[in-house]
Amino acid sequence: MDVGLINGLPGHPLFVHGAVVLVPLTALVLVVCGLWSSAARRVGWVLPVMGLVTLVLVVLTTESGEWLEERVRESALVEEHSEMGSGLTPWAIALFVLTVAAWLLGRAGSRRERDRRGEAGSPAGHGTAAVARLTSSLFVRVVVLVIALVVAVGAVIQVYRIADSGAKAAWEGRFSTSRSGAGR
């Protein structure tokens, strides 16, 4: 897959901006849905779609970054940024898996509520009811929430570290802290 150029310019900066926004946003929505099951039911299928788009964007960002690394001057800062960048993919995979899990937990909770109310159209099978009971149990929800918090915080910290190293690689020594006389 060639994601190196977009309209003749490196695609990496474009993808980076998307990842820097979507990873923390997906992490935040995941934690909110983990804390409030009603939020997970309201957000619905949007949550796993966010997780998938985030994962795809992280992969595109990493691929385009590797493409760009081969075409810029070598430096310790570029090398450090590149090594850190590939470390975001496992966090994005974990975010995606957890967004699917939170979505499924929300659906199971809805199913259990329908079963409890005896609404028509809800499955009457004992196996389905047992799964809905287990997945909506406090223990399962707390475990998923704790894992979601760890992954969300880890992913956001990793994005910050990678973005900081990328900014240093791109800008260190290439600007002046004092104003130039050009605008006077």
JSON list of C-alpha atoms in Angstrom, two decimals:
[
{"chain": "A", "resi": 1, "resn": "MET", "atom": "CA", "xyz": [0.00, 0.00, 0.00]},
{"chain": "A", "resi": 2, "resn": "ASP", "atom": "CA", "xyz": [1.45, 3.36, -1.02]},
{"chain": "A", "resi": 3, "resn": "VAL", "atom": "CA", "xyz": [0.32, 6.01, 1.43]},
{"chain": "A", "resi": 4, "resn": "GLY", "atom": "CA", "xyz": [3.42, 8.13, 1.03]},
{"chain": "A", "resi": 5, "resn": "LEU", "atom": "CA", "xyz": [2.14, 10.94, -1.18]},
{"chain": "A", "resi": 6, "resn": "ILE", "atom": "CA", "xyz": [-1.17, 12.79, -1.29]},
{"chain": "A", "resi": 7, "resn": "ASN", "atom": "CA", "xyz": [-1.40, 15.39, -4.07]},
{"chain": "A", "resi": 8, "resn": "GLY", "atom": "CA", "xyz": [2.37, 15.34, -4.38]},
{"chain": "A", "resi": 9, "resn": "LEU", "atom": "CA", "xyz": [3.02, 16.03, -0.67]},
{"chain": "A", "resi": 10, "resn": "PRO", "atom": "CA", "xyz": [3.93, 13.59, 2.11]},
{"chain": "A", "resi": 11, "resn": "GLY", "atom": "CA", "xyz": [0.76, 12.07, 3.55]},
{"chain": "A", "resi": 12, "resn": "HIS", "atom": "CA", "xyz": [2.23, 11.53, 6.99]},
{"chain": "A", "resi": 13, "resn": "PRO", "atom": "CA", "xyz": [1.41, 15.00, 8.41]},
{"chain": "A", "resi": 14, "resn": "LEU", "atom": "CA", "xyz": [-2.21, 14.64, 7.28]},
{"chain": "A", "resi": 15, "resn": "PHE", "atom": "CA", "xyz": [-2.61, 11.21, 8.85]},
{"chain": "A", "resi": 16, "resn": "VAL", "atom": "CA", "xyz": [-0.80, 12.34, 12.00]},
{"chain": "A", "resi": 17, "resn": "HIS", "atom": "CA", "xyz": [-3.33, 15.09, 12.63]},
{"chain": "A", "resi": 18, "resn": "GLY", "atom": "CA", "xyz": [-6.17, 12.61, 12.32]},
{"chain": "A", "resi": 19, "resn": "ALA", "atom": "CA", "xyz": [-4.53, 10.11, 14.68]},
{"chain": "A", "resi": 20, "resn": "VAL", "atom": "CA", "xyz": [-3.69, 12.81, 17.24]},
{"chain": "A", "resi": 21, "resn": "VAL", "atom": "CA", "xyz": [-7.39, 13.70, 17.36]},
{"chain": "A", "resi": 22, "resn": "LEU", "atom": "CA", "xyz": [-9.01, 10.27, 17.03]},
{"chain": "A", "resi": 23, "resn": "VAL", "atom": "CA", "xyz": [-6.91, 8.23, 19.47]},
{"chain": "A", "resi": 24, "resn": "PRO", "atom": "CA", "xyz": [-7.72, 10.45, 22.48]},
{"chain": "A", "resi": 25, "resn": "LEU", "atom": "CA", "xyz": [-11.33, 10.94, 21.33]},
{"chain": "A", "resi": 26, "resn": "THR", "atom": "CA", "xyz": [-11.88, 7.20, 20.96]},
{"chain": "A", "resi": 27, "resn": "ALA", "atom": "CA", "xyz": [-10.22, 6.62, 24.33]},
{"chain": "A", "resi": 28, "resn": "LEU", "atom": "CA", "xyz": [-12.49, 9.21, 25.96]},
{"chain": "A", "resi": 29, "resn": "VAL", "atom": "CA", "xyz": [-15.69, 7.80, 24.43]},
{"chain": "A", "resi": 30, "resn": "LEU", "atom": "CA", "xyz": [-14.61, 4.29, 25.43]},
{"chain": "A", "resi": 31, "resn": "VAL", "atom": "CA", "xyz": [-14.11, 5.30, 29.07]},
{"chain": "A", "resi": 32, "resn": "VAL", "atom": "CA", "xyz": [-17.42, 7.20, 29.15]},
{"chain": "A", "resi": 33, "resn": "CYS", "atom": "CA", "xyz": [-19.21, 4.16, 27.72]},
{"chain": "A", "resi": 34, "resn": "GLY", "atom": "CA", "xyz": [-17.44, 1.95, 30.26]},
{"chain": "A", "resi": 35, "resn": "LEU", "atom": "CA", "xyz": [-18.55, 4.16, 33.13]},
{"chain": "A", "resi": 36, "resn": "TRP", "atom": "CA", "xyz": [-22.16, 4.59, 31.99]},
{"chain": "A", "resi": 37, "resn": "SER", "atom": "CA", "xyz": [-23.86, 1.69, 30.29]},
{"chain": "A", "resi": 38, "resn": "SER", "atom": "CA", "xyz": [-26.60, 4.04, 29.10]},
{"chain": "A", "resi": 39, "resn": "ALA", "atom": "CA", "xyz": [-23.94, 5.99, 27.17]},
{"chain": "A", "resi": 40, "resn": "ALA", "atom": "CA", "xyz": [-22.76, 2.77, 25.53]},
{"chain": "A", "resi": 41, "resn": "ARG", "atom": "CA", "xyz": [-26.33, 2.01, 24.45]},
{"chain": "A", "resi": 42, "resn": "ARG", "atom": "CA", "xyz": [-26.82, 5.54, 23.10]},
{"chain": "A", "resi": 43, "resn": "VAL", "atom": "CA", "xyz": [-23.53, 5.61, 21.22]},
{"chain": "A", "resi": 44, "resn": "GLY", "atom": "CA", "xyz": [-24.28, 2.14, 19.87]},
{"chain": "A", "resi": 45, "resn": "TRP", "atom": "CA", "xyz": [-22.39, 0.91, 16.82]},
{"chain": "A", "resi": 46, "resn": "VAL", "atom": "CA", "xyz": [-20.58, 4.26, 16.48]},
{"chain": "A", "resi": 47, "resn": "LEU", "atom": "CA", "xyz": [-18.16, 3.17, 19.23]},
{"chain": "A", "resi": 48, "resn": "PRO", "atom": "CA", "xyz": [-16.67, 0.13, 17.43]},
{"chain": "A", "resi": 49, "resn": "VAL", "atom": "CA", "xyz": [-16.66, 2.09, 14.16]},
{"chain": "A", "resi": 50, "resn": "MET", "atom": "CA", "xyz": [-14.61, 4.80, 15.91]},
{"chain": "A", "resi": 51, "resn": "GLY", "atom": "CA", "xyz": [-12.26, 2.10, 17.16]},
{"chain": "A", "resi": 52, "resn": "LEU", "atom": "CA", "xyz": [-11.87, 0.66, 13.67]},
{"chain": "A", "resi": 53, "resn": "VAL", "atom": "CA", "xyz": [-11.32, 4.04, 12.00]},
{"chain": "A", "resi": 54, "resn": "THR", "atom": "CA", "xyz": [-8.77, 4.91, 14.69]},
{"chain": "A", "resi": 55, "resn": "LEU", "atom": "CA", "xyz": [-6.91, 1.64, 14.12]},
{"chain": "A", "resi": 56, "resn": "VAL", "atom": "CA", "xyz": [-6.88, 2.12, 10.33]},
{"chain": "A", "resi": 57, "resn": "LEU", "atom": "CA", "xyz": [-5.68, 5.71, 10.74]},
{"chain": "A", "resi": 58, "resn": "VAL", "atom": "CA", "xyz": [-2.86, 4.65, 13.09]},
{"chain": "A", "resi": 59, "resn": "VAL", "atom": "CA", "xyz": [-1.73, 2.02, 10.57]},
{"chain": "A", "resi": 60, "resn": "LEU", "atom": "CA", "xyz": [-1.86, 4.58, 7.72]},
{"chain": "A", "resi": 61, "resn": "THR", "atom": "CA", "xyz": [0.09, 7.05, 9.86]},
{"chain": "A", "resi": 62, "resn": "THR", "atom": "CA", "xyz": [2.75, 4.46, 10.67]},
{"chain": "A", "resi": 63, "resn": "GLU", "atom": "CA", "xyz": [3.06, 3.29, 7.05]},
{"chain": "A", "resi": 64, "resn": "SER", "atom": "CA", "xyz": [3.30, 6.83, 5.71]},
{"chain": "A", "resi": 65, "resn": "GLY", "atom": "CA", "xyz": [5.82, 7.67, 8.43]},
{"chain": "A", "resi": 66, "resn": "GLU", "atom": "CA", "xyz": [8.03, 4.76, 7.39]},
{"chain": "A", "resi": 67, "resn": "TRP", "atom": "CA", "xyz": [7.77, 5.93, 3.79]},
{"chain": "A", "resi": 68, "resn": "LEU", "atom": "CA", "xyz": [8.78, 9.46, 4.82]},
{"chain": "A", "resi": 69, "resn": "GLU", "atom": "CA", "xyz": [11.63, 8.25, 7.05]},
{"chain": "A", "resi": 70, "resn": "GLU", "atom": "CA", "xyz": [13.33, 6.74, 3.99]},
{"chain": "A", "resi": 71, "resn": "ARG", "atom": "CA", "xyz": [13.20, 10.13, 2.26]},
{"chain": "A", "resi": 72, "resn": "VAL", "atom": "CA", "xyz": [14.41, 12.57, 4.92]},
{"chain": "A", "resi": 73, "resn": "ARG", "atom": "CA", "xyz": [17.86, 13.23, 6.31]},
{"chain": "A", "resi": 74, "resn": "GLU", "atom": "CA", "xyz": [18.80, 10.69, 8.97]},
{"chain": "A", "resi": 75, "resn": "SER", "atom": "CA", "xyz": [19.03, 11.94, 12.53]},
{"chain": "A", "resi": 76, "resn": "ALA", "atom": "CA", "xyz": [18.77, 10.55, 16.03]},
{"chain": "A", "resi": 77, "resn": "LEU", "atom": "CA", "xyz": [15.48, 12.45, 16.51]},
{"chain": "A", "resi": 78, "resn": "VAL", "atom": "CA", "xyz": [13.92, 10.99, 13.35]},
{"chain": "A", "resi": 79, "resn": "GLU", "atom": "CA", "xyz": [15.06, 7.51, 14.34]},
{"chain": "A", "resi": 80, "resn": "GLU", "atom": "CA", "xyz": [13.64, 7.90, 17.86]},
{"chain": "A", "resi": 81, "resn": "HIS", "atom": "CA", "xyz": [10.33, 9.18, 16.48]},
{"chain": "A", "resi": 82, "resn": "SER", "atom": "CA", "xyz": [10.11, 6.31, 14.01]},
{"chain": "A", "resi": 83, "resn": "GLU", "atom": "CA", "xyz": [10.75, 3.69, 16.67]},
{"chain": "A", "resi": 84, "resn": "MET", "atom": "CA", "xyz": [8.15, 5.24, 18.98]},
{"chain": "A", "resi": 85, "resn": "GLY", "atom": "CA", "xyz": [5.59, 5.56, 16.17]},
{"chain": "A", "resi": 86, "resn": "SER", "atom": "CA", "xyz": [5.38, 1.84, 15.52]},
{"chain": "A", "resi": 87, "resn": "GLY", "atom": "CA", "xyz": [4.60, 1.35, 19.21]},
{"chain": "A", "resi": 88, "resn": "LEU", "atom": "CA", "xyz": [1.16, 2.95, 18.84]},
{"chain": "A", "resi": 89, "resn": "THR", "atom": "CA", "xyz": [-0.33, 0.12, 16.77]},
{"chain": "A", "resi": 90, "resn": "PRO", "atom": "CA", "xyz": [-0.75, -2.32, 19.72]},
{"chain": "A", "resi": 91, "resn": "TRP", "atom": "CA", "xyz": [-2.52, 0.44, 21.68]},
{"chain": "A", "resi": 92, "resn": "ALA", "atom": "CA", "xyz": [-4.83, 1.10, 18.72]},
{"chain": "A", "resi": 93, "resn": "ILE", "atom": "CA", "xyz": [-5.59, -2.62, 18.42]},
{"chain": "A", "resi": 94, "resn": "ALA", "atom": "CA", "xyz": [-6.42, -2.75, 22.13]},
{"chain": "A", "resi": 95, "resn": "LEU", "atom": "CA", "xyz": [-8.66, 0.33, 21.78]},
{"chain": "A", "resi": 96, "resn": "PHE", "atom": "CA", "xyz": [-10.50, -1.31, 18.91]},
{"chain": "A", "resi": 97, "resn": "VAL", "atom": "CA", "xyz": [-11.00, -4.59, 20.77]},
{"chain": "A", "resi": 98, "resn": "LEU", "atom": "CA", "xyz": [-12.26, -2.73, 23.84]},
{"chain": "A", "resi": 99, "resn": "THR", "atom": "CA", "xyz": [-14.65, -0.58, 21.80]},
{"chain": "A", "resi": 100, "resn": "VAL", "atom": "CA", "xyz": [-16.16, -3.79, 20.42]},
{"chain": "A", "resi": 101, "resn": "ALA", "atom": "CA", "xyz": [-16.33, -5.26, 23.94]},
{"chain": "A", "resi": 102, "resn": "ALA", "atom": "CA", "xyz": [-18.01, -2.14, 25.35]},
{"chain": "A", "resi": 103, "resn": "TRP", "atom": "CA", "xyz": [-20.50, -2.16, 22.48]},
{"chain": "A", "resi": 104, "resn": "LEU", "atom": "CA", "xyz": [-21.30, -5.83, 23.09]},
{"chain": "A", "resi": 105, "resn": "LEU", "atom": "CA", "xyz": [-21.70, -5.20, 26.81]},
{"chain": "A", "resi": 106, "resn": "GLY", "atom": "CA", "xyz": [-24.11, -2.37, 26.04]},
{"chain": "A", "resi": 107, "resn": "ARG", "atom": "CA", "xyz": [-26.13, -4.62, 23.75]},
{"chain": "A", "resi": 108, "resn": "ALA", "atom": "CA", "xyz": [-26.18, -7.40, 26.35]},
{"chain": "A", "resi": 109, "resn": "GLY", "atom": "CA", "xyz": [-27.38, -4.93, 28.97]},
{"chain": "A", "resi": 110, "resn": "SER", "atom": "CA", "xyz": [-30.18, -3.80, 26.65]},
{"chain": "A", "resi": 111, "resn": "ARG", "atom": "CA", "xyz": [-31.15, -7.40, 25.99]},
{"chain": "A", "resi": 112, "resn": "ARG", "atom": "CA", "xyz": [-31.23, -8.17, 29.71]},
{"chain": "A", "resi": 113, "resn": "GLU", "atom": "CA", "xyz": [-33.44, -5.15, 30.37]},
{"chain": "A", "resi": 114, "resn": "ARG", "atom": "CA", "xyz": [-35.84, -6.24, 27.61]},
{"chain": "A", "resi": 115, "resn": "ASP", "atom": "CA", "xyz": [-35.91, -9.78, 29.04]},
{"chain": "A", "resi": 116, "resn": "ARG", "atom": "CA", "xyz": [-36.57, -8.40, 32.52]},
{"chain": "A", "resi": 117, "resn": "ARG", "atom": "CA", "xyz": [-39.48, -6.33, 31.21]},
{"chain": "A", "resi": 118, "resn": "GLY", "atom": "CA", "xyz": [-40.74, -9.29, 29.18]},
{"chain": "A", "resi": 119, "resn": "GLU", "atom": "CA", "xyz": [-40.90, -7.33, 25.94]},
{"chain": "A", "resi": 120, "resn": "ALA", "atom": "CA", "xyz": [-41.97, -9.15, 22.82]},
{"chain": "A", "resi": 121, "resn": "GLY", "atom": "CA", "xyz": [-39.23, -9.95, 20.39]},
{"chain": "A", "resi": 122, "resn": "SER", "atom": "CA", "xyz": [-36.60, -10.61, 23.03]},
{"chain": "A", "resi": 123, "resn": "PRO", "atom": "CA", "xyz": [-35.09, -14.09, 22.82]},
{"chain": "A", "resi": 124, "resn": "ALA", "atom": "CA", "xyz": [-36.48, -16.46, 25.42]},
{"chain": "A", "resi": 125, "resn": "GLY", "atom": "CA", "xyz": [-33.62, -18.97, 25.36]},
{"chain": "A", "resi": 126, "resn": "HIS", "atom": "CA", "xyz": [-31.99, -19.75, 28.69]},
{"chain": "A", "resi": 127, "resn": "GLY", "atom": "CA", "xyz": [-28.49, -19.65, 27.15]},
{"chain": "A", "resi": 128, "resn": "THR", "atom": "CA", "xyz": [-29.00, -16.15, 25.80]},
{"chain": "A", "resi": 129, "resn": "ALA", "atom": "CA", "xyz": [-30.36, -14.94, 29.13]},
{"chain": "A", "resi": 130, "resn": "ALA", "atom": "CA", "xyz": [-27.39, -16.47, 30.97]},
{"chain": "A", "resi": 131, "resn": "VAL", "atom": "CA", "xyz": [-24.91, -14.76, 28.63]},
{"chain": "A", "resi": 132, "resn": "ALA", "atom": "CA", "xyz": [-26.74, -11.44, 29.01]},
{"chain": "A", "resi": 133, "resn": "ARG", "atom": "CA", "xyz": [-26.71, -11.86, 32.81]},
{"chain": "A", "resi": 134, "resn": "LEU", "atom": "CA", "xyz": [-22.99, -12.67, 32.87]},
{"chain": "A", "resi": 135, "resn": "THR", "atom": "CA", "xyz": [-21.91, -9.88, 30.52]},
{"chain": "A", "resi": 136, "resn": "SER", "atom": "CA", "xyz": [-23.97, -7.27, 32.33]},
{"chain": "A", "resi": 137, "resn": "SER", "atom": "CA", "xyz": [-22.69, -8.35, 35.76]},
{"chain": "A", "resi": 138, "resn": "LEU", "atom": "CA", "xyz": [-20.90, -5.75, 37.84]},
{"chain": "A", "resi": 139, "resn": "PHE", "atom": "CA", "xyz": [-17.70, -7.82, 37.92]},
{"chain": "A", "resi": 140, "resn": "VAL", "atom": "CA", "xyz": [-17.43, -8.06, 34.12]},
{"chain": "A", "resi": 141, "resn": "ARG", "atom": "CA", "xyz": [-18.24, -4.37, 33.69]},
{"chain": "A", "resi": 142, "resn": "VAL", "atom": "CA", "xyz": [-15.62, -3.35, 36.28]},
{"chain": "A", "resi": 143, "resn": "VAL", "atom": "CA", "xyz": [-12.94, -5.55, 34.68]},
{"chain": "A", "resi": 144, "resn": "VAL", "atom": "CA", "xyz": [-13.66, -4.10, 31.24]},
{"chain": "A", "resi": 145, "resn": "LEU", "atom": "CA", "xyz": [-13.68, -0.56, 32.67]},
{"chain": "A", "resi": 146, "resn": "VAL", "atom": "CA", "xyz": [-10.33, -1.02, 34.42]},
{"chain": "A", "resi": 147, "resn": "ILE", "atom": "CA", "xyz": [-8.75, -2.46, 31.28]},
{"chain": "A", "resi": 148, "resn": "ALA", "atom": "CA", "xyz": [-10.32, 0.35, 29.20]},
{"chain": "A", "resi": 149, "resn": "LEU", "atom": "CA", "xyz": [-8.90, 2.98, 31.57]},
{"chain": "A", "resi": 150, "resn": "VAL", "atom": "CA", "xyz": [-5.42, 1.48, 31.38]},
{"chain": "A", "resi": 151, "resn": "VAL", "atom": "CA", "xyz": [-5.52, 1.24, 27.58]},
{"chain": "A", "resi": 152, "resn": "ALA", "atom": "CA", "xyz": [-7.07, 4.70, 27.16]},
{"chain": "A", "resi": 153, "resn": "VAL", "atom": "CA", "xyz": [-4.46, 6.38, 29.37]},
{"chain": "A", "resi": 154, "resn": "GLY", "atom": "CA", "xyz": [-1.63, 4.37, 27.80]},
{"chain": "A", "resi": 155, "resn": "ALA", "atom": "CA", "xyz": [-2.75, 5.20, 24.26]},
{"chain": "A", "resi": 156, "resn": "VAL", "atom": "CA", "xyz": [-3.10, 8.91, 24.99]},
{"chain": "A", "resi": 157, "resn": "ILE", "atom": "CA", "xyz": [0.32, 9.05, 26.69]},
{"chain": "A", "resi": 158, "resn": "GLN", "atom": "CA", "xyz": [1.86, 7.19, 23.75]},
{"chain": "A", "resi": 159, "resn": "VAL", "atom": "CA", "xyz": [0.28, 9.63, 21.27]},
{"chain": "A", "resi": 160, "resn": "TYR", "atom": "CA", "xyz": [1.66, 12.56, 23.26]},
{"chain": "A", "resi": 161, "resn": "ARG", "atom": "CA", "xyz": [5.16, 11.06, 23.41]},
{"chain": "A", "resi": 162, "resn": "ILE", "atom": "CA", "xyz": [5.19, 10.23, 19.70]},
{"chain": "A", "resi": 163, "resn": "ALA", "atom": "CA", "xyz": [3.84, 13.66, 18.72]},
{"chain": "A", "resi": 164, "resn": "ASP", "atom": "CA", "xyz": [6.41, 15.39, 20.93]},
{"chain": "A", "resi": 165, "resn": "SER", "atom": "CA", "xyz": [9.27, 13.41, 19.40]},
{"chain": "A", "resi": 166, "resn": "GLY", "atom": "CA", "xyz": [7.93, 14.09, 15.89]},
{"chain": "A", "resi": 167, "resn": "ALA", "atom": "CA", "xyz": [7.70, 17.81, 16.53]},
{"chain": "A", "resi": 168, "resn": "LYS", "atom": "CA", "xyz": [11.26, 17.82, 17.82]},
{"chain": "A", "resi": 169, "resn": "ALA", "atom": "CA", "xyz": [12.44, 15.84, 14.81]},
{"chain": "A", "resi": 170, "resn": "ALA", "atom": "CA", "xyz": [10.71, 18.23, 12.41]},
{"chain": "A", "resi": 171, "resn": "TRP", "atom": "CA", "xyz": [11.42, 21.57, 14.07]},
{"chain": "A", "resi": 172, "resn": "GLU", "atom": "CA", "xyz": [14.44, 21.41, 16.38]},
{"chain": "A", "resi": 173, "resn": "GLY", "atom": "CA", "xyz": [17.05, 23.90, 15.20]},
{"chain": "A", "resi": 174, "resn": "ARG", "atom": "CA", "xyz": [14.90, 25.12, 12.30]},
{"chain": "A", "resi": 175, "resn": "PHE", "atom": "CA", "xyz": [13.40, 28.28, 13.74]},
{"chain": "A", "resi": 176, "resn": "SER", "atom": "CA", "xyz": [14.37, 31.26, 15.86]},
{"chain": "A", "resi": 177, "resn": "THR", "atom": "CA", "xyz": [12.73, 32.20, 19.14]},
{"chain": "A", "resi": 178, "resn": "SER", "atom": "CA", "xyz": [13.22, 35.88, 18.30]},
{"chain": "A", "resi": 179, "resn": "ARG", "atom": "CA", "xyz": [11.18, 37.75, 15.70]},
{"chain": "A", "resi": 180, "resn": "SER", "atom": "CA", "xyz": [12.64, 38.35, 12.31]},
{"chain": "A", "resi": 181, "resn": "GLY", "atom": "CA", "xyz": [12.45, 41.78, 10.73]},
{"chain": "A", "resi": 182, "resn": "ALA", "atom": "CA", "xyz": [10.39, 40.51, 7.79]},
{"chain": "A", "resi": 183, "resn": "GLY", "atom": "CA", "xyz": [7.00, 41.64, 9.09]},
{"chain": "A", "resi": 184, "resn": "ARG", "atom": "CA", "xyz": [7.92, 45.27, 9.98]}
]
